[in-house]
Short mmCIF file of C-alpha atoms in Angstrom, two decimals:
data_model
loop_
_atom_site.label_atom_id
_atom_site.label_comp_id
_atom_site.label_asym_id
_atom_site.label_seq_id
_atom_site.Cartn_x
_atom_site.Cartn_y
_atom_site.Cartn_z
CA MET Y 1095 0.00 0.00 0.00
CA PHE Y 1096 1.46 3.33 -1.10
CA LEU Y 1097 1.26 5.49 2.03
CA ALA Y 1098 4.15 7.82 2.86
CA VAL Y 1099 5.93 5.21 4.96
CA GLN Y 1100 8.68 7.71 5.68
CA TYR Y 1101 6.51 9.04 8.50
CA ASN Y 1102 6.18 5.65 10.19
CA VAL Y 1103 7.15 5.43 13.88
CA THR Y 1104 6.89 2.28 16.03
CA TYR Y 1105 5.91 2.55 19.69
CA THR Y 1106 5.68 0.01 22.49
CA ILE Y 1107 2.60 0.60 24.62
CA ASP Y 1108 3.08 0.35 28.42
CA ASP Y 1109 4.82 -2.80 29.60
CA SER Y 1110 3.29 -5.12 27.06
CA SER Y 1111 5.23 -6.46 24.14
CA GLU Y 1112 2.55 -5.30 21.70
CA GLN Y 1113 3.80 -2.75 19.24
CA PHE Y 1114 1.87 -0.25 17.17
CA ASP Y 1115 2.91 1.59 14.05
CA PHE Y 1116 1.96 5.25 14.16
CA TYR Y 1117 2.11 7.78 11.36
CA ASP Y 1118 2.77 11.49 11.17
CA TYR Y 1119 2.02 13.93 8.36
CA GLY Y 1120 4.39 16.04 6.33
CA PRO Y 1121 5.09 17.59 2.91
CA LYS Y 1122 5.61 14.20 1.27
CA ASP Y 1123 1.90 13.48 1.85
CA ILE Y 1124 1.30 15.62 -1.23
CA ALA Y 1125 2.66 12.81 -3.40
CA THR Y 1126 0.43 10.28 -1.61
CA ILE Y 1127 -2.65 12.45 -2.03
CA SER Y 1128 -1.85 12.97 -5.71
CA PHE Y 1129 -1.64 9.20 -6.21
CA TYR Y 1130 -4.99 8.53 -4.56
CA MET Y 1131 -6.48 11.45 -6.44
CA LEU Y 1132 -5.65 9.68 -9.72
CA VAL Y 1133 -7.13 6.46 -8.32
CA ALA Y 1134 -10.33 8.33 -7.44
CA ILE Y 1135 -10.60 9.73 -10.97
CA LYS Y 1136 -10.30 6.23 -12.42
CA VAL Y 1137 -12.85 4.75 -10.01
CA HIS Y 1138 -15.19 7.65 -10.73
CA ALA Y 1139 -15.02 6.90 -14.47
CA VAL Y 1140 -15.64 3.18 -13.96
CA ILE Y 1141 -18.72 3.82 -11.78
CA GLN Y 1142 -20.05 6.32 -14.30
CA GLU Y 1143 -19.63 4.07 -17.35
CA CYS Y 1144 -20.49 0.69 -15.84
CA ILE Y 1145 -23.36 1.65 -13.54
CA LEU Y 1146 -24.79 5.16 -13.80
CA ASP Y 1147 -24.82 5.51 -17.60
CA LYS Y 1148 -26.68 2.20 -17.99
CA ILE Y 1149 -29.32 3.24 -15.45
CA ASN Y 1150 -29.63 6.64 -17.13
CA ARG Y 1151 -30.44 5.02 -20.46
CA GLN Y 1152 -33.19 2.96 -18.86
CA LEU Y 1153 -34.76 5.87 -16.99
CA GLN Y 1154 -34.56 8.28 -19.96
CA LEU Y 1155 -34.02 11.35 -17.80
CA SER Y 1156 -33.64 14.90 -19.04
CA GLU Y 1157 -30.20 16.53 -19.04
CA PRO Y 1158 -30.68 18.41 -15.72
CA GLU Y 1159 -32.05 15.25 -14.12
CA GLN Y 1160 -29.16 13.18 -15.49
CA SER Y 1161 -26.66 15.62 -13.96
CA LYS Y 1162 -28.27 15.36 -10.52
CA PHE Y 1163 -28.68 11.59 -10.84
CA ASN Y 1164 -24.98 11.18 -11.66
CA GLU Y 1165 -23.99 13.47 -8.79
CA SER Y 1166 -26.15 11.56 -6.30
CA GLY Y 1167 -24.98 8.20 -7.60
CA GLN Y 1168 -21.30 9.04 -7.18
CA LEU Y 1169 -21.73 10.71 -3.80
CA ALA Y 1170 -24.02 8.02 -2.39
CA LEU Y 1171 -21.40 5.33 -3.04
CA PHE Y 1172 -18.62 7.49 -1.60
CA TYR Y 1173 -20.63 8.37 1.51
CA LEU Y 1174 -21.58 4.72 2.06
CA PHE Y 1175 -17.95 3.62 1.83
CA SER Y 1176 -16.78 6.46 4.09
CA VAL Y 1177 -19.45 5.90 6.75
CA ILE Y 1178 -18.61 2.20 7.04
CA TRP Y 1179 -14.88 2.90 7.12
CA GLY Y 1180 -15.13 5.83 9.53
CA ALA Y 1181 -17.51 4.00 11.88
CA GLY Y 1182 -15.07 1.08 11.94
CA ILE Y 1183 -12.23 3.38 13.02
CA LEU Y 1184 -14.39 5.00 15.71
CA ASN Y 1185 -15.41 1.61 17.03
CA ALA Y 1186 -11.84 0.27 17.01
CA GLU Y 1187 -10.36 3.28 18.80
CA GLU Y 1188 -13.42 3.84 21.04
CA PHE Y 1189 -13.54 7.62 20.49
CA THR Y 1190 -17.31 7.72 21.02
CA MET Y 1191 -17.11 5.99 24.41
CA ASN Y 1192 -15.26 8.89 26.03
CA LEU Y 1193 -15.63 12.44 24.76
CA THR Y 1194 -12.61 13.58 26.76
CA SER Y 1195 -10.50 11.68 24.23
CA LEU Y 1196 -11.22 14.55 21.83
CA TRP Y 1197 -8.96 16.88 23.82
CA LYS Y 1198 -7.13 14.75 26.38
CA ASP Y 1199 -3.42 14.33 25.64
CA TYR Y 1200 -3.59 16.84 22.77
CA PRO Y 1201 -1.78 17.18 20.37
CA PHE Y 1202 -2.54 13.92 18.60
CA SER Y 1203 0.48 14.09 16.37
CA ARG Y 1204 0.58 10.32 15.83
CA MET Y 1205 -2.06 8.40 13.89
CA LEU Y 1206 -2.75 4.74 13.36
CA PHE Y 1207 -2.53 3.43 9.80
CA GLN Y 1208 -6.30 3.31 9.18
CA GLU Y 1209 -6.84 6.81 10.55
CA LYS Y 1210 -4.12 8.37 8.40
CA LEU Y 1211 -5.22 6.49 5.29
CA PHE Y 1212 -8.83 7.61 5.88
CA TYR Y 1213 -7.84 11.28 5.88
CA ILE Y 1214 -5.52 10.87 2.91
CA CYS Y 1215 -8.33 9.28 0.88
CA GLN Y 1216 -10.85 11.91 1.97
CA ILE Y 1217 -8.66 14.80 0.89
CA ALA Y 1218 -7.77 13.04 -2.36
CA TYR Y 1219 -11.43 12.35 -3.18
CA TRP Y 1220 -12.57 15.94 -2.74
CA LEU Y 1221 -9.58 17.26 -4.67
CA HIS Y 1222 -10.42 14.88 -7.52
CA ALA Y 1223 -13.94 16.34 -7.58
CA LEU Y 1224 -12.54 19.64 -8.91
CA PRO Y 1225 -11.32 18.34 -12.31
CA GLU Y 1226 -14.41 16.10 -12.46
CA LEU Y 1227 -16.50 19.25 -12.84
CA TYR Y 1228 -14.85 19.58 -16.26
CA PHE Y 1229 -14.72 15.89 -17.17
CA GLN Y 1230 -18.40 15.34 -16.36
CA LYS Y 1231 -19.44 18.46 -18.29
CA ILE Y 1232 -21.47 19.84 -15.38
CA GLN Y 1233 -24.01 22.49 -16.32
CA LYS Y 1234 -22.66 26.01 -15.79
CA GLU Y 1235 -25.44 27.04 -13.42
CA ASP Y 1236 -24.70 24.03 -11.20
CA ILE Y 1237 -20.92 24.54 -10.96
CA PRO Y 1238 -20.96 27.27 -8.22
CA ARG Y 1239 -23.09 25.10 -5.92
CA GLN Y 1240 -20.80 22.10 -6.29
CA LEU Y 1241 -17.68 24.22 -5.96
CA ARG Y 1242 -18.93 25.59 -2.64
CA TYR Y 1243 -19.44 22.27 -0.94
CA ILE Y 1244 -16.27 20.75 -2.46
CA CYS Y 1245 -14.17 23.63 -1.12
CA LEU Y 1246 -15.85 23.37 2.28
CA TYR Y 1247 -15.03 19.67 2.49
CA ILE Y 1248 -11.40 20.25 1.48
CA THR Y 1249 -10.99 23.09 3.98
CA HIS Y 1250 -12.57 21.36 6.97
CA ILE Y 1251 -11.05 17.89 6.46
CA SER Y 1252 -7.59 19.28 5.67
CA GLY Y 1253 -7.86 21.60 8.68
CA ALA Y 1254 -8.67 18.71 11.02
CA TYR Y 1255 -5.77 16.71 9.56
CA ILE Y 1256 -3.16 19.48 9.76
CA LEU Y 1257 -4.22 20.85 13.17
CA ASN Y 1258 -4.11 17.36 14.71
CA LEU Y 1259 -7.86 17.31 15.34
CA GLN Y 1260 -8.31 13.95 13.65
CA HIS Y 1261 -10.44 12.52 16.48
CA LEU Y 1262 -12.88 15.43 16.38
CA GLY Y 1263 -12.96 15.31 12.58
CA LEU Y 1264 -13.96 11.65 12.60
CA ILE Y 1265 -16.68 12.20 15.22
CA LEU Y 1266 -18.21 14.99 13.11
CA VAL Y 1267 -17.75 13.66 9.58
CA VAL Y 1268 -19.31 10.20 10.09
CA PRO Y 1269 -22.83 11.38 11.13
CA HIS Y 1270 -22.66 14.16 8.54
CA TYR Y 1271 -21.85 11.66 5.79
CA LEU Y 1272 -24.67 9.41 7.05
CA VAL Y 1273 -27.21 12.21 6.59
CA GLU Y 1274 -25.83 13.08 3.16
CA LEU Y 1275 -25.98 9.40 2.19
CA LEU Y 1276 -29.67 9.31 3.11
CA PHE Y 1277 -30.38 12.43 1.05
CA HIS Y 1278 -28.64 11.22 -2.12
CA ALA Y 1279 -30.07 7.72 -1.80
CA SER Y 1280 -33.55 9.23 -1.45
CA ARG Y 1281 -32.96 11.36 -4.54
CA LEU Y 1282 -31.90 8.29 -6.51
CA PHE Y 1283 -35.06 6.44 -5.48
CA TYR Y 1284 -37.12 9.54 -6.35
CA PHE Y 1285 -35.75 9.55 -9.91
CA CYS Y 1286 -36.79 5.91 -10.22
CA ASP Y 1287 -40.23 6.43 -8.67
CA GLU Y 1288 -41.59 9.90 -7.85
CA ASP Y 1289 -43.86 8.44 -5.15
CA MET Y 1290 -40.86 7.39 -3.04
CA GLN Y 1291 -40.39 10.55 -0.96
CA LYS Y 1292 -40.43 9.24 2.61
CA GLY Y 1293 -36.63 9.26 2.70
CA PHE Y 1294 -36.60 13.06 2.42
CA VAL Y 1295 -38.72 13.36 5.58
CA ILE Y 1296 -36.26 11.23 7.58
CA TRP Y 1297 -33.37 13.17 6.05
CA ALA Y 1298 -34.87 16.52 7.10
CA LEU Y 1299 -35.22 15.34 10.70
CA LEU Y 1300 -31.72 13.88 10.91
CA PHE Y 1301 -30.23 16.93 9.18
CA VAL Y 1302 -31.32 19.22 12.02
CA ILE Y 1303 -30.22 16.72 14.69
CA VAL Y 1304 -26.73 16.38 13.18
CA ARG Y 1305 -26.35 20.15 12.93
CA LEU Y 1306 -27.12 20.46 16.65
CA LEU Y 1307 -24.79 17.56 17.43
CA THR Y 1308 -21.98 19.17 15.46
CA LEU Y 1309 -22.36 22.49 17.27
CA THR Y 1310 -22.58 20.83 20.68
CA VAL Y 1311 -19.47 18.67 20.23
CA SER Y 1312 -17.51 21.58 18.71
CA VAL Y 1313 -18.35 23.95 21.57
CA LEU Y 1314 -17.45 21.29 24.15
CA THR Y 1315 -14.13 20.58 22.43
CA PHE Y 1316 -12.94 24.10 21.57
CA GLY Y 1317 -14.74 26.06 24.31
CA PHE Y 1318 -14.19 23.80 27.30
CA GLY Y 1319 -11.96 20.77 26.68
CA LEU Y 1320 -9.06 22.26 24.76
CA ALA Y 1321 -9.36 25.54 26.68
CA ARG Y 1322 -8.66 23.78 29.97
CA ALA Y 1323 -5.87 21.73 28.45
CA GLU Y 1324 -4.24 24.73 26.81
CA ASN Y 1325 -0.53 24.44 26.20
CA PRO Y 1326 1.00 27.88 25.68
CA ASP Y 1327 3.96 26.41 23.81
CA PHE Y 1328 2.67 26.87 20.26
CA SER Y 1329 4.80 24.66 18.05
CA ILE Y 1330 4.30 23.66 14.44
CA ALA Y 1331 7.09 21.10 14.74
CA ASP Y 1332 5.35 19.36 17.66
CA GLY Y 1333 1.90 19.78 16.11
CA ASN Y 1334 0.59 21.85 19.02
CA PHE Y 1335 -1.98 24.41 17.82
CA ASN Y 1336 -3.97 24.65 21.05
CA ILE Y 1337 -3.94 28.41 21.49
CA LEU Y 1338 -6.84 30.84 21.78
CA PRO Y 1339 -6.75 32.35 18.23
CA VAL Y 1340 -6.70 28.91 16.61
CA ARG Y 1341 -9.54 27.64 18.81
CA ILE Y 1342 -11.67 30.69 18.06
CA GLY Y 1343 -10.96 30.39 14.35
CA CYS Y 1344 -11.89 26.69 14.28
CA LEU Y 1345 -15.04 27.13 16.33
CA GLY Y 1346 -16.06 30.13 14.23
CA ALA Y 1347 -15.55 28.18 11.00
CA VAL Y 1348 -17.69 25.29 12.27
CA CYS Y 1349 -20.46 27.57 13.55
CA LEU Y 1350 -20.58 29.66 10.37
CA THR Y 1351 -20.70 26.53 8.20
CA GLN Y 1352 -23.54 25.04 10.26
CA ALA Y 1353 -25.45 28.33 10.15
CA TRP Y 1354 -25.02 28.53 6.38
CA MET Y 1355 -26.22 24.95 5.95
CA MET Y 1356 -29.26 25.57 8.16
CA ARG Y 1357 -30.08 28.72 6.22
CA LYS Y 1358 -29.99 26.79 2.95
CA PHE Y 1359 -32.04 23.99 4.49
CA VAL Y 1360 -34.76 26.35 5.77
CA HIS Y 1361 -34.86 28.19 2.44
CA PHE Y 1362 -35.21 24.86 0.60
CA GLN Y 1363 -38.02 23.68 2.87
CA LEU Y 1364 -39.92 26.98 2.54
CA LYS Y 1365 -39.58 26.82 -1.24
CA LYS Y 1366 -41.00 23.29 -1.31
CA TRP Y 1367 -43.81 24.32 1.02
CA ARG Y 1368 -44.78 27.24 -1.23
CA GLU Y 1369 -44.74 24.97 -4.29
CA CYS Y 1370 -46.97 22.48 -2.48
CA VAL Y 1371 -49.43 25.23 -1.56
CA GLU Y 1372 -49.47 26.58 -5.11
CA ASP Y 1373 -50.16 23.10 -6.48
CA GLN Y 1374 -53.23 22.84 -4.26
CA ILE Y 1375 -54.66 26.11 -5.58
CA PRO Y 1376 -56.85 25.62 -8.71
CA ASN Y 1377 -55.14 26.87 -11.85
CA LYS Y 1378 -58.34 28.30 -13.32
CA LYS Y 1379 -59.79 31.21 -11.47
CA PRO Y 1380 -63.54 31.75 -11.70
CA THR Y 1381 -64.27 34.15 -14.54
CA ILE Y 1382 -66.42 37.13 -13.74
CA THR Y 1383 -68.64 38.47 -16.51
CA LYS Y 1384 -69.44 42.12 -16.46
CA ASN Y 1385 -73.08 43.01 -16.02
CA LYS Y 1386 -74.12 45.59 -18.54
CA ARG Y 1387 -77.35 46.28 -16.72
CA THR Y 1388 -77.93 49.53 -14.97
CA LYS Y 1389 -77.63 49.87 -11.21
CA LYS Y 1390 -81.04 48.38 -10.85
CA GLU Y 1391 -81.35 45.13 -8.89
CA PRO Y 1392 -80.23 42.26 -11.12
CA GLU Y 1393 -82.53 39.43 -11.95
CA LYS Y 1394 -82.54 36.30 -9.81
CA GLY Y 1395 -79.67 33.93 -10.61
CA GLN Y 1396 -77.28 36.62 -11.79
CA TRP Y 1397 -75.36 37.19 -8.54
CA TYR Y 1398 -71.65 36.41 -8.79
CA LEU Y 1399 -69.53 35.45 -5.82
CA VAL Y 1400 -66.14 37.13 -5.78
CA GLN Y 1401 -63.57 36.05 -3.23
#
């Protein structure tokens, strides 16, 4: 497995003879990320040609629908793979059993193999999504939307990796990916059968819950945990970034991102609600014929109700 082995360090834990290989990060990770980026491009092409294109031909979707179907198909598979992989790492290292592990013994400058490989693959995947905007011939009006969320993923995941917040990143990204998986899977089922919309209801509920969970865990980590464990010796070499400006910047970035996502979510739900209300209103309004009679009382049966 090609994985920057030059950053490998072997440690003996306690008095046992069991040894663990830990990994650090460094400039040579750029070569590793570039390699996995090329792998992601190849896998993306195989999924598109062997699976999504065949389904598209059967469904006979319009061009805008095909673009969204392809996007959801690619992302649904990626989110499914990432959720299973990330949940496995969380279960193996028992991060969820003790929240103090998110800030205790910071900085976490050493990573296990699976944890480092997970972050390398995540960064590589979202970087590969940038040239895919050209390769997939995405519609021009849809490019800004995709660019926004791709850049947000790259910024947040790379930030967690570089600032040695890998534990927190895993705790936050797995439930987020789970919600996104549900949304894109529901959209795929909707394209196949427009009556299958129950998944969107579950997604809307979980979306709000995960946003609250993200804010809660972030405030606990940056506002309380790391603040109490602050080490004034800021050192890039040692991977210690636990100082007030960095904590405020990280917490602010998380809060602003969650607020932006909630704003988009509320706007989307209101738009759908208005469309639903408009669909229930009859298209034809009752026509009102003008009465050419004088102001005398009209004959019986000629009253018109105007609402």
